[in-house]
Amino acid sequence: MDAFSIEGPVRISGETAAAGSKNSSLPILAGCLLTDDECIIENVPDLRDIRTMLRLLEMLGRTVERRGGDVVVHAGRVTSTEAPYELVSTMRASISVLGPLLAKEGEARVSFPGGCAIGARPIDLHLKGLAALGAEIEITHGYVHARSPRLKGTTMYLAGSAGSSVLATDNVMMAAALADGVTVIQSAAIEPEVVDACHFLVAMGAKIEGIGTTTLTITGVPRLHGCRYRVIPDRIEAGTLLAAAACTGGDVFVRGADSSHLGIVLDVFGRAGMTVTSSPEGIRLQAAGNVRPVDFETLPYPGYPTDMQAQMMAVLAHAQGTSVITEKIYPERFIHVAELNRMGADIKLEEHTAIVRGVSRLEGAPVMASDLRAGAALVVAALAAEGTSLVRRIYHVDRGYERLEDKLTALGARITRVRDQQ
Ligand code: UD1
């Protein structure tokens, strides 16, 4: 397995460019199954989760091709409607082929995703929404089997105890785009990636009203056509690069990052003492003096994103004072706490809240990435820590970041990819 060997402390400074959004690209690529026509998706990052999705599309019978930053899903028919365990177990977002396959082919068999390192991740809302559209759903032998010769529009409430769901909204909305009649999704997720998926569907000929609001009204059409579509920049990648600058007393400009998607994250950086300047060209973060403590809780958009919780914790680990971070989306998403403590941080967990007492310095140490964003947080902390850190199991980081070590090296990091026994 690969690991990152990181020498710290360094100062992350200079200019870098935002990649295309992973979390937009994944459901949009799945959405290409709604048509037999060619779709060209631009600005798709080249990273492991995307390669997994492209492999899945190929297993379903479609021909895909990467042309630089674009992915071409060639015209053609699906030859299988099954998403097997081998792929779904490595990437939960594979579940987003469920709605498109069901709507277009009348049936889908998708391995039941199960839990993951950040806690239980149910799919009840996906199933509830598709059942409301008239799908017959069976769960057998670890697979979800959904069938319906023709889906029918309806009005549904689509949120659970943690609020709305991004991929459930995508799945149901994609299925509704080809259903008979009108579907109203109440309490739809409004994350920028959901808005992006709506715009993609509209480019394919879907009829959607209320885009960007919690009520989506989708009038089904008999067929969707191919399109060329450009995905939005990755707000979490941009936030991670800004966190690297914030944690190391640096100064970074992320060209192409969209500040309108990062409102509360930029606000937290500001409260932590950073100077953040946004323009249509991108976002600049300048650190000055000490990091100030900040309290925040993760919530559905426009609340603070759970996917930026760990990286901000790494920054606040050496603030001058105590920060309180509450995780409301994935209450168990704190595996990075023990690893940050190995680097000299002083973080205690009280149920779903982390009490982060700022320390004056972090120390390099061998640590292990447990999931994608936890891995990113350990990299951020290691850049600021004194001495050498070995961040193990960075296959998690590779799932969601395109050339992270190259980008950070260009900004002054001393980071190398090494082979590791573990
Ligand atoms: C997406 C993101 C992920 C991010 C998450 C929350 C992608 C590919 N992944 O995941 O990076 O961390 O949004 O912003 O876009 N829930 C249910 N039942 C369901 C579905 C979800 O109870 O059927 C709960 C979850 O346990 C969680 C909350 O709803 O507490 C939000 O999860 P959800 O928005 O569905 O996450 P994903 O779409 O899987």
CSV table of C-alpha atoms and ligand atoms in Angstrom, one decimal:
chain,number,residue,atom,x,y,z
A,1,MET,CA,0.0,0.0,0.0
A,2,ASP,CA,1.1,3.6,-0.6
A,3,ALA,CA,1.8,6.1,2.1
A,4,PHE,CA,2.8,9.8,2.2
A,5,SER,CA,6.0,10.7,3.9
A,6,ILE,CA,5.7,14.4,4.8
A,7,GLU,CA,8.4,16.6,6.3
A,8,GLY,CA,7.2,19.5,8.3
A,9,PRO,CA,6.8,22.3,9.1
A,10,VAL,CA,6.4,24.0,5.8
A,11,ARG,CA,4.5,27.1,4.6
A,12,ILE,CA,1.9,26.4,1.9
A,13,SER,CA,1.9,29.3,-0.4
A,14,GLY,CA,1.4,30.1,-4.1
A,15,GLU,CA,-1.3,29.5,-6.7
A,16,THR,CA,-3.1,26.3,-7.5
A,17,ALA,CA,-6.1,25.3,-9.5
A,18,ALA,CA,-9.4,23.7,-8.3
A,19,ALA,CA,-10.2,20.3,-9.8
A,20,GLY,CA,-13.7,19.4,-11.1
A,21,SER,CA,-16.1,18.2,-8.4
A,22,LYS,CA,-15.9,14.5,-7.6
A,23,ASN,CA,-19.3,14.5,-5.9
A,24,SER,CA,-20.9,16.2,-8.8
A,25,SER,CA,-19.2,14.0,-11.4
A,26,LEU,CA,-20.2,10.7,-9.9
A,27,PRO,CA,-24.0,11.0,-10.0
A,28,ILE,CA,-23.8,12.9,-13.3
A,29,LEU,CA,-21.8,10.0,-14.9
A,30,ALA,CA,-24.5,7.6,-13.6
A,31,GLY,CA,-27.1,9.9,-15.1
A,32,CYS,CA,-25.6,9.3,-18.5
A,33,LEU,CA,-27.4,6.0,-18.3
A,34,LEU,CA,-30.7,7.8,-18.8
A,35,THR,CA,-30.0,8.1,-22.5
A,36,ASP,CA,-28.5,5.9,-25.2
A,37,ASP,CA,-27.0,9.0,-26.8
A,38,GLU,CA,-23.5,10.2,-26.4
A,39,CYS,CA,-22.8,12.4,-23.4
A,40,ILE,CA,-19.6,14.5,-23.0
A,41,ILE,CA,-18.9,15.5,-19.4
A,42,GLU,CA,-16.2,18.1,-18.9
A,43,ASN,CA,-14.0,18.9,-16.0
A,44,VAL,CA,-14.2,15.4,-14.5
A,45,PRO,CA,-11.3,14.9,-12.0
A,46,ASP,CA,-9.0,11.9,-12.6
A,47,LEU,CA,-9.2,10.1,-9.3
A,48,ARG,CA,-10.0,6.6,-8.0
A,49,ASP,CA,-13.7,7.0,-7.3
A,50,ILE,CA,-14.2,8.4,-10.8
A,51,ARG,CA,-12.3,5.5,-12.3
A,52,THR,CA,-14.5,3.1,-10.3
A,53,MET,CA,-17.6,4.8,-11.7
A,54,LEU,CA,-16.2,4.5,-15.3
A,55,ARG,CA,-15.5,0.8,-14.7
A,56,LEU,CA,-19.1,0.4,-13.5
A,57,LEU,CA,-20.5,2.1,-16.6
A,58,GLU,CA,-18.3,-0.3,-18.7
A,59,MET,CA,-19.6,-3.3,-16.8
A,60,LEU,CA,-23.1,-2.2,-17.5
A,61,GLY,CA,-22.2,-2.2,-21.2
A,62,ARG,CA,-21.4,1.4,-22.0
A,63,THR,CA,-18.2,2.5,-23.7
A,64,VAL,CA,-16.4,5.3,-22.0
A,65,GLU,CA,-13.4,7.3,-23.0
A,66,ARG,CA,-11.3,9.9,-21.2
A,67,ARG,CA,-10.2,12.8,-23.4
A,68,GLY,CA,-8.0,15.0,-21.2
A,69,GLY,CA,-10.3,16.5,-18.5
A,70,ASP,CA,-13.4,15.2,-20.3
A,71,VAL,CA,-15.2,11.9,-20.1
A,72,VAL,CA,-17.1,10.7,-23.2
A,73,VAL,CA,-19.9,8.2,-22.6
A,74,HIS,CA,-20.3,6.9,-26.1
A,75,ALA,CA,-23.8,6.3,-27.6
A,76,GLY,CA,-24.9,2.7,-27.0
A,77,ARG,CA,-27.2,0.4,-25.0
A,78,VAL,CA,-26.8,-1.0,-21.5
A,79,THR,CA,-26.2,-4.8,-21.6
A,80,SER,CA,-26.5,-5.5,-17.9
A,81,THR,CA,-28.4,-3.9,-15.1
A,82,GLU,CA,-26.4,-5.2,-12.2
A,83,ALA,CA,-23.9,-3.2,-10.1
A,84,PRO,CA,-21.8,-5.9,-8.3
A,85,TYR,CA,-20.6,-6.0,-4.8
A,86,GLU,CA,-16.9,-5.7,-5.9
A,87,LEU,CA,-17.5,-2.1,-7.1
A,88,VAL,CA,-20.2,-0.9,-4.7
A,89,SER,CA,-18.2,-2.0,-1.7
A,90,THR,CA,-15.3,0.2,-2.7
A,91,MET,CA,-17.5,3.2,-3.5
A,92,ARG,CA,-20.9,3.8,-2.1
A,93,ALA,CA,-21.8,6.4,-4.7
A,94,SER,CA,-22.3,3.4,-7.1
A,95,ILE,CA,-25.8,3.4,-5.6
A,96,SER,CA,-26.5,6.4,-7.9
A,97,VAL,CA,-26.9,4.1,-10.9
A,98,LEU,CA,-30.0,2.6,-9.2
A,99,GLY,CA,-32.5,5.4,-10.3
A,100,PRO,CA,-31.2,5.8,-13.8
A,101,LEU,CA,-31.2,2.1,-14.6
A,102,LEU,CA,-34.6,1.6,-13.1
A,103,ALA,CA,-36.1,4.5,-15.0
A,104,LYS,CA,-34.5,3.7,-18.4
A,105,GLU,CA,-34.2,-0.1,-18.4
A,106,GLY,CA,-37.1,-1.0,-16.0
A,107,GLU,CA,-34.9,-2.8,-13.6
A,108,ALA,CA,-31.7,-2.6,-11.5
A,109,ARG,CA,-29.8,-4.9,-9.2
A,110,VAL,CA,-27.4,-3.0,-7.0
A,111,SER,CA,-25.3,-4.5,-4.2
A,112,PHE,CA,-26.5,-3.2,-0.8
A,113,PRO,CA,-23.8,-0.7,0.2
A,114,GLY,CA,-23.6,-1.4,4.0
A,115,GLY,CA,-21.7,0.7,6.5
A,116,CYS,CA,-18.3,2.3,6.2
A,117,ALA,CA,-15.6,3.9,8.4
A,118,ILE,CA,-17.6,7.1,9.0
A,119,GLY,CA,-20.5,5.1,10.4
A,120,ALA,CA,-23.8,3.6,9.3
A,121,ARG,CA,-24.9,4.9,5.9
A,122,PRO,CA,-28.4,3.7,5.2
A,123,ILE,CA,-30.1,3.9,1.8
A,124,ASP,CA,-33.7,3.9,3.1
A,125,LEU,CA,-34.5,7.3,1.6
A,126,HIS,CA,-33.3,6.1,-1.9
A,127,LEU,CA,-35.6,3.1,-1.6
A,128,LYS,CA,-38.5,5.1,-0.1
A,129,GLY,CA,-38.4,7.6,-3.0
A,130,LEU,CA,-38.1,5.0,-5.7
A,131,ALA,CA,-40.9,2.9,-4.1
A,132,ALA,CA,-43.1,6.0,-4.1
A,133,LEU,CA,-42.6,6.3,-7.8
A,134,GLY,CA,-44.0,2.8,-8.1
A,135,ALA,CA,-40.9,0.6,-8.1
A,136,GLU,CA,-41.1,-2.9,-6.6
A,137,ILE,CA,-38.2,-3.3,-4.3
A,138,GLU,CA,-36.7,-6.5,-2.9
A,139,ILE,CA,-33.6,-6.9,-0.9
A,140,THR,CA,-32.2,-10.4,-1.3
A,141,HIS,CA,-28.7,-11.9,-1.0
A,142,GLY,CA,-27.1,-8.5,-0.3
A,143,TYR,CA,-28.6,-6.9,-3.4
A,144,VAL,CA,-31.3,-4.3,-3.9
A,145,HIS,CA,-33.5,-5.4,-6.8
A,146,ALA,CA,-35.8,-2.7,-8.1
A,147,ARG,CA,-38.3,-3.2,-10.9
A,148,SER,CA,-40.9,-1.3,-12.7
A,149,PRO,CA,-41.9,-1.3,-16.3
A,150,ARG,CA,-43.1,2.3,-15.9
A,151,LEU,CA,-42.6,4.7,-13.0
A,152,LYS,CA,-45.3,7.2,-12.1
A,153,GLY,CA,-44.9,10.7,-10.7
A,154,THR,CA,-46.1,11.5,-7.2
A,155,THR,CA,-45.5,13.9,-4.3
A,156,MET,CA,-43.1,12.7,-1.6
A,157,TYR,CA,-41.3,13.9,1.5
A,158,LEU,CA,-37.7,12.8,1.2
A,159,ALA,CA,-35.7,13.5,4.4
A,160,GLY,CA,-34.7,11.4,7.4
A,161,SER,CA,-33.7,12.2,11.0
A,162,ALA,CA,-30.4,13.8,9.7
A,163,GLY,CA,-32.2,15.9,7.2
A,164,SER,CA,-32.1,15.6,3.4
A,165,SER,CA,-29.9,13.2,1.5
A,166,VAL,CA,-27.7,14.2,-1.5
A,167,LEU,CA,-27.6,11.0,-3.4
A,168,ALA,CA,-31.2,10.0,-2.5
A,169,THR,CA,-32.3,13.3,-4.0
A,170,ASP,CA,-30.2,12.6,-7.1
A,171,ASN,CA,-31.4,9.0,-7.5
A,172,VAL,CA,-35.1,9.9,-7.2
A,173,MET,CA,-34.9,13.0,-9.3
A,174,MET,CA,-33.1,11.1,-12.1
A,175,ALA,CA,-35.7,8.4,-12.0
A,176,ALA,CA,-38.5,10.9,-12.0
A,177,ALA,CA,-37.1,12.6,-15.1
A,178,LEU,CA,-38.3,9.6,-17.2
A,179,ALA,CA,-41.5,8.8,-15.1
A,180,ASP,CA,-45.0,9.4,-16.3
A,181,GLY,CA,-46.4,12.6,-14.9
A,182,VAL,CA,-45.2,15.1,-12.2
A,183,THR,CA,-43.1,14.3,-9.2
A,184,VAL,CA,-42.7,16.7,-6.4
A,185,ILE,CA,-39.7,16.1,-4.0
A,186,GLN,CA,-40.2,17.9,-0.7
A,187,SER,CA,-37.2,18.4,1.5
A,188,ALA,CA,-34.8,17.8,-1.4
A,189,ALA,CA,-31.1,18.3,-0.7
A,190,ILE,CA,-29.8,21.7,-2.0
A,191,GLU,CA,-26.1,21.0,-2.0
A,192,PRO,CA,-24.3,22.6,-5.0
A,193,GLU,CA,-23.7,19.1,-6.4
A,194,VAL,CA,-27.5,18.4,-6.5
A,195,VAL,CA,-28.0,21.7,-8.3
A,196,ASP,CA,-25.3,20.7,-10.7
A,197,ALA,CA,-27.1,17.3,-11.4
A,198,CYS,CA,-30.3,19.3,-12.0
A,199,HIS,CA,-28.6,21.5,-14.6
A,200,PHE,CA,-27.1,18.4,-16.2
A,201,LEU,CA,-30.6,16.8,-16.5
A,202,VAL,CA,-32.0,19.9,-17.9
A,203,ALA,CA,-29.2,19.9,-20.5
A,204,MET,CA,-30.5,16.3,-21.4
A,205,GLY,CA,-34.0,17.6,-21.9
A,206,ALA,CA,-35.5,17.0,-18.4
A,207,LYS,CA,-38.1,19.4,-17.0
A,208,ILE,CA,-37.3,20.5,-13.5
A,209,GLU,CA,-38.6,23.4,-11.5
A,210,GLY,CA,-37.4,24.7,-8.2
A,211,ILE,CA,-33.7,24.0,-8.8
A,212,GLY,CA,-31.7,25.0,-5.8
A,213,THR,CA,-34.7,24.9,-3.5
A,214,THR,CA,-36.0,22.2,-1.2
A,215,THR,CA,-39.0,21.5,-3.4
A,216,LEU,CA,-38.2,20.1,-6.8
A,217,THR,CA,-40.9,19.6,-9.3
A,218,ILE,CA,-40.0,17.2,-12.1
A,219,THR,CA,-42.3,16.7,-15.1
A,220,GLY,CA,-41.4,13.3,-16.7
A,221,VAL,CA,-40.5,13.2,-20.4
A,222,PRO,CA,-40.6,10.1,-22.6
A,223,ARG,CA,-36.9,10.3,-23.5
A,224,LEU,CA,-33.8,12.3,-22.6
A,225,HIS,CA,-31.0,13.1,-25.2
A,226,GLY,CA,-27.3,13.3,-25.0
A,227,CYS,CA,-25.5,16.5,-24.0
A,228,ARG,CA,-22.2,18.2,-23.3
A,229,TYR,CA,-22.0,19.4,-19.7
A,230,ARG,CA,-19.3,20.9,-17.5
A,231,VAL,CA,-19.2,20.0,-13.8
A,232,ILE,CA,-18.6,22.6,-11.1
A,233,PRO,CA,-15.3,23.0,-9.2
A,234,ASP,CA,-14.8,20.8,-6.2
A,235,ARG,CA,-15.6,22.8,-3.1
A,236,ILE,CA,-14.1,20.2,-0.7
A,237,GLU,CA,-10.8,20.0,-2.6
A,238,ALA,CA,-10.6,23.8,-2.6
A,239,GLY,CA,-11.4,23.9,1.1
A,240,THR,CA,-8.7,21.3,1.8
A,241,LEU,CA,-6.1,23.3,0.0
A,242,LEU,CA,-7.2,26.4,1.9
A,243,ALA,CA,-6.9,24.5,5.1
A,244,ALA,CA,-3.4,23.5,4.2
A,245,ALA,CA,-2.5,27.2,3.9
A,246,ALA,CA,-4.4,28.0,7.1
A,247,CYS,CA,-2.7,25.3,9.1
A,248,THR,CA,0.8,26.2,8.0
A,249,GLY,CA,0.6,30.0,8.3
A,250,GLY,CA,0.6,30.2,4.5
A,251,ASP,CA,-1.0,32.1,1.7
A,252,VAL,CA,-2.7,30.3,-1.2
A,253,PHE,CA,-4.8,31.2,-4.2
A,254,VAL,CA,-7.1,28.5,-5.5
A,255,ARG,CA,-7.9,29.5,-9.0
A,256,GLY,CA,-11.4,28.4,-10.2
A,257,ALA,CA,-12.7,27.8,-6.7
A,258,ASP,CA,-16.3,29.1,-6.3
A,259,SER,CA,-16.8,31.1,-3.1
A,260,SER,CA,-20.6,30.9,-3.5
A,261,HIS,CA,-20.3,27.2,-2.7
A,262,LEU,CA,-18.1,27.7,0.4
A,263,GLY,CA,-19.9,30.4,2.4
A,264,ILE,CA,-19.8,28.9,5.8
A,265,VAL,CA,-16.4,27.3,5.4
A,266,LEU,CA,-14.9,30.7,4.5
A,267,ASP,CA,-16.7,32.2,7.4
A,268,VAL,CA,-15.1,29.7,9.8
A,269,PHE,CA,-11.7,30.4,8.3
A,270,GLY,CA,-12.3,34.1,8.8
A,271,ARG,CA,-13.4,33.5,12.4
A,272,ALA,CA,-10.2,31.5,12.9
A,273,GLY,CA,-8.2,34.6,12.0
A,274,MET,CA,-7.5,34.1,8.3
A,275,THR,CA,-8.0,36.7,5.6
A,276,VAL,CA,-10.1,35.3,2.9
A,277,THR,CA,-10.5,37.2,-0.4
A,278,SER,CA,-13.0,35.9,-3.0
A,279,SER,CA,-13.3,37.0,-6.6
A,280,PRO,CA,-14.8,35.4,-9.8
A,281,GLU,CA,-11.3,34.1,-10.5
A,282,GLY,CA,-11.0,32.1,-7.2
A,283,ILE,CA,-10.3,32.3,-3.5
A,284,ARG,CA,-7.2,33.5,-1.7
A,285,LEU,CA,-6.5,32.6,2.0
A,286,GLN,CA,-3.8,34.4,3.9
A,287,ALA,CA,-2.9,33.3,7.4
A,288,ALA,CA,-1.6,35.9,9.8
A,289,GLY,CA,-0.5,35.4,13.4
A,290,ASN,CA,-2.1,32.7,15.5
A,291,VAL,CA,-5.1,30.5,14.7
A,292,ARG,CA,-8.2,31.5,16.8
A,293,PRO,CA,-10.5,28.9,18.1
A,294,VAL,CA,-13.9,28.5,16.5
A,295,ASP,CA,-17.0,26.4,17.3
A,296,PHE,CA,-19.1,24.9,14.5
A,297,GLU,CA,-21.4,22.0,13.8
A,298,THR,CA,-21.9,20.1,10.5
A,299,LEU,CA,-25.3,20.4,8.8
A,300,PRO,CA,-26.8,19.9,5.4
A,301,TYR,CA,-26.1,22.8,3.0
A,302,PRO,CA,-25.8,25.7,3.4
A,303,GLY,CA,-24.6,24.5,6.9
A,304,TYR,CA,-21.0,23.5,7.5
A,305,PRO,CA,-20.1,20.4,5.3
A,306,THR,CA,-19.2,17.2,7.1
A,307,ASP,CA,-16.7,16.6,4.3
A,308,MET,CA,-14.7,19.6,5.6
A,309,GLN,CA,-15.0,18.7,9.3
A,310,ALA,CA,-11.7,16.8,9.7
A,311,GLN,CA,-9.5,19.2,7.8
A,312,MET,CA,-10.8,22.2,9.8
A,313,MET,CA,-10.2,20.2,13.0
A,314,ALA,CA,-6.5,19.8,11.9
A,315,VAL,CA,-6.3,23.6,11.6
A,316,LEU,CA,-7.9,24.3,15.0
A,317,ALA,CA,-5.7,21.6,16.6
A,318,HIS,CA,-3.1,24.4,17.1
A,319,ALA,CA,-5.4,27.3,17.8
A,320,GLN,CA,-4.9,29.5,20.8
A,321,GLY,CA,-7.9,28.3,22.8
A,322,THR,CA,-10.6,25.6,22.7
A,323,SER,CA,-12.9,24.9,19.8
A,324,VAL,CA,-16.0,22.7,19.9
A,325,ILE,CA,-17.0,20.8,16.8
A,326,THR,CA,-20.3,18.9,16.6
A,327,GLU,CA,-21.0,16.3,13.9
A,328,LYS,CA,-24.6,16.3,13.0
A,329,ILE,CA,-24.5,14.4,9.7
A,330,TYR,CA,-22.3,11.3,10.6
A,331,PRO,CA,-22.1,11.3,14.4
A,332,GLU,CA,-19.3,8.7,14.3
A,333,ARG,CA,-17.1,10.5,11.9
A,334,PHE,CA,-14.3,11.1,14.3
A,335,ILE,CA,-11.7,8.4,13.6
A,336,HIS,CA,-9.1,11.0,12.8
A,337,VAL,CA,-9.2,12.3,16.4
A,338,ALA,CA,-7.1,9.5,17.7
A,339,GLU,CA,-4.6,10.0,14.9
A,340,LEU,CA,-4.4,13.8,15.3
A,341,ASN,CA,-3.8,13.1,19.0
A,342,ARG,CA,-0.8,10.9,18.0
A,343,MET,CA,0.6,14.1,16.4
A,344,GLY,CA,0.4,15.9,19.7
A,345,ALA,CA,-3.1,17.4,19.4
A,346,ASP,CA,-5.4,17.5,22.5
A,347,ILE,CA,-8.8,16.5,21.3
A,348,LYS,CA,-11.5,14.8,23.5
A,349,LEU,CA,-14.7,13.3,22.3
A,350,GLU,CA,-18.0,13.7,24.1
A,351,GLU,CA,-20.5,11.7,22.1
A,352,HIS,CA,-20.9,13.6,18.8
A,353,THR,CA,-18.8,16.5,19.8
A,354,ALA,CA,-15.0,17.0,19.7
A,355,ILE,CA,-13.5,19.4,22.2
A,356,VAL,CA,-10.3,20.6,20.5
A,357,ARG,CA,-7.9,22.3,22.9
A,358,GLY,CA,-5.3,24.1,20.9
A,359,VAL,CA,-1.7,23.0,21.4
A,360,SER,CA,1.4,25.2,20.6
A,361,ARG,CA,2.9,22.6,18.2
A,362,LEU,CA,2.1,19.4,16.3
A,363,GLU,CA,4.7,16.7,16.0
A,364,GLY,CA,5.3,14.4,13.0
A,365,ALA,CA,4.2,10.8,13.7
A,366,PRO,CA,3.2,7.6,11.8
A,367,VAL,CA,-0.6,7.9,11.4
A,368,MET,CA,-3.3,6.0,9.4
A,369,ALA,CA,-6.0,7.4,7.1
A,370,SER,CA,-9.3,5.7,7.9
A,371,ASP,CA,-11.4,7.4,5.3
A,372,LEU,CA,-11.0,10.0,2.5
A,373,ARG,CA,-11.4,13.3,4.5
A,374,ALA,CA,-9.7,11.9,7.6
A,375,GLY,CA,-6.7,11.2,5.4
A,376,ALA,CA,-6.8,14.7,4.0
A,377,ALA,CA,-6.9,16.1,7.5
A,378,LEU,CA,-3.8,14.1,8.5
A,379,VAL,CA,-2.0,15.4,5.5
A,380,VAL,CA,-2.9,19.0,6.4
A,381,ALA,CA,-1.8,18.4,10.0
A,382,ALA,CA,1.5,16.8,8.9
A,383,LEU,CA,2.4,19.8,6.8
A,384,ALA,CA,2.4,21.9,9.9
A,385,ALA,CA,3.9,19.3,12.3
A,386,GLU,CA,7.6,19.3,13.2
A,387,GLY,CA,9.5,16.4,11.8
A,388,THR,CA,8.5,13.5,9.6
A,389,SER,CA,5.0,12.0,9.4
A,390,LEU,CA,4.1,8.8,7.6
A,391,VAL,CA,0.4,9.0,6.6
A,392,ARG,CA,-0.5,5.4,5.8
A,393,ARG,CA,-3.3,3.9,3.7
A,394,ILE,CA,-3.5,6.9,1.4
A,395,TYR,CA,-5.6,4.9,-1.0
A,396,HIS,CA,-8.4,6.6,0.8
A,397,VAL,CA,-7.0,10.0,-0.1
A,398,ASP,CA,-6.5,8.9,-3.7
A,399,ARG,CA,-10.2,8.1,-3.9
A,400,GLY,CA,-11.1,11.8,-3.8
A,401,TYR,CA,-8.1,14.0,-4.7
A,402,GLU,CA,-6.5,14.4,-8.1
A,403,ARG,CA,-2.6,14.6,-7.7
A,404,LEU,CA,-2.8,15.9,-4.2
A,405,GLU,CA,0.9,15.4,-3.6
A,406,ASP,CA,1.8,17.2,-6.8
A,407,LYS,CA,-0.4,20.2,-6.0
A,408,LEU,CA,1.0,20.4,-2.5
A,409,THR,CA,4.6,20.0,-3.7
A,410,ALA,CA,4.1,22.9,-6.1
A,411,LEU,CA,2.9,25.0,-3.0
A,412,GLY,CA,6.0,24.2,-1.0
A,413,ALA,CA,5.2,20.9,0.7
A,414,ARG,CA,7.9,18.2,1.2
A,415,ILE,CA,5.7,15.2,0.5
A,416,THR,CA,6.6,11.9,-1.2
A,417,ARG,CA,4.6,8.8,-2.0
A,418,VAL,CA,6.3,5.7,-0.6
A,419,ARG,CA,5.6,2.0,-0.5
A,420,ASP,CA,4.4,0.9,2.9
A,421,GLN,CA,4.2,-2.6,4.4
A,422,GLN,CA,0.7,-1.9,5.9
B,1,UD1,C1,-22.9,12.7,0.0
B,1,UD1,C2,-21.5,12.8,-0.4
B,1,UD1,C3,-20.6,12.7,0.9
B,1,UD1,C4,-21.1,13.6,2.0
B,1,UD1,C5,-22.6,13.4,2.2
B,1,UD1,C6,-23.1,14.4,3.2
B,1,UD1,C7,-21.4,12.1,-2.7
B,1,UD1,C8,-20.8,11.1,-3.6
B,1,UD1,N1,-21.1,11.9,-1.4
B,1,UD1,O1,-23.1,11.3,0.4
B,1,UD1,O2,-19.2,13.0,0.5
B,1,UD1,O3,-20.4,13.3,3.1
B,1,UD1,O4,-23.3,13.6,1.0
B,1,UD1,O5,-22.9,15.7,2.7
B,1,UD1,O6,-22.0,13.1,-3.0
B,1,UD1,N2,-29.3,9.1,5.2
B,1,UD1,C9,-30.3,8.3,5.6
B,1,UD1,N3,-31.0,7.5,4.7
B,1,UD1,C10,-30.6,7.5,3.4
B,1,UD1,C11,-29.5,8.3,3.0
B,1,UD1,C12,-28.9,9.1,3.9
B,1,UD1,O7,-30.7,8.3,6.8
B,1,UD1,O8,-31.2,6.8,2.6
B,1,UD1,C13,-28.6,10.0,6.2
B,1,UD1,C14,-27.1,9.7,6.3
B,1,UD1,O9,-26.9,8.6,7.2
B,1,UD1,C15,-26.6,11.0,6.8
B,1,UD1,C16,-27.5,12.0,6.1
B,1,UD1,O10,-28.7,11.3,5.7
B,1,UD1,O11,-26.8,11.1,8.2
B,1,UD1,C17,-26.9,12.6,4.8
B,1,UD1,O12,-26.4,11.6,4.0
B,1,UD1,P1,-26.4,11.7,2.4
B,1,UD1,O13,-26.6,13.2,2.0
B,1,UD1,O14,-27.3,10.7,1.8
B,1,UD1,O15,-24.9,11.3,2.0
B,1,UD1,P2,-24.6,10.7,0.6
B,1,UD1,O16,-25.5,11.3,-0.4
B,1,UD1,O17,-24.4,9.3,0.7
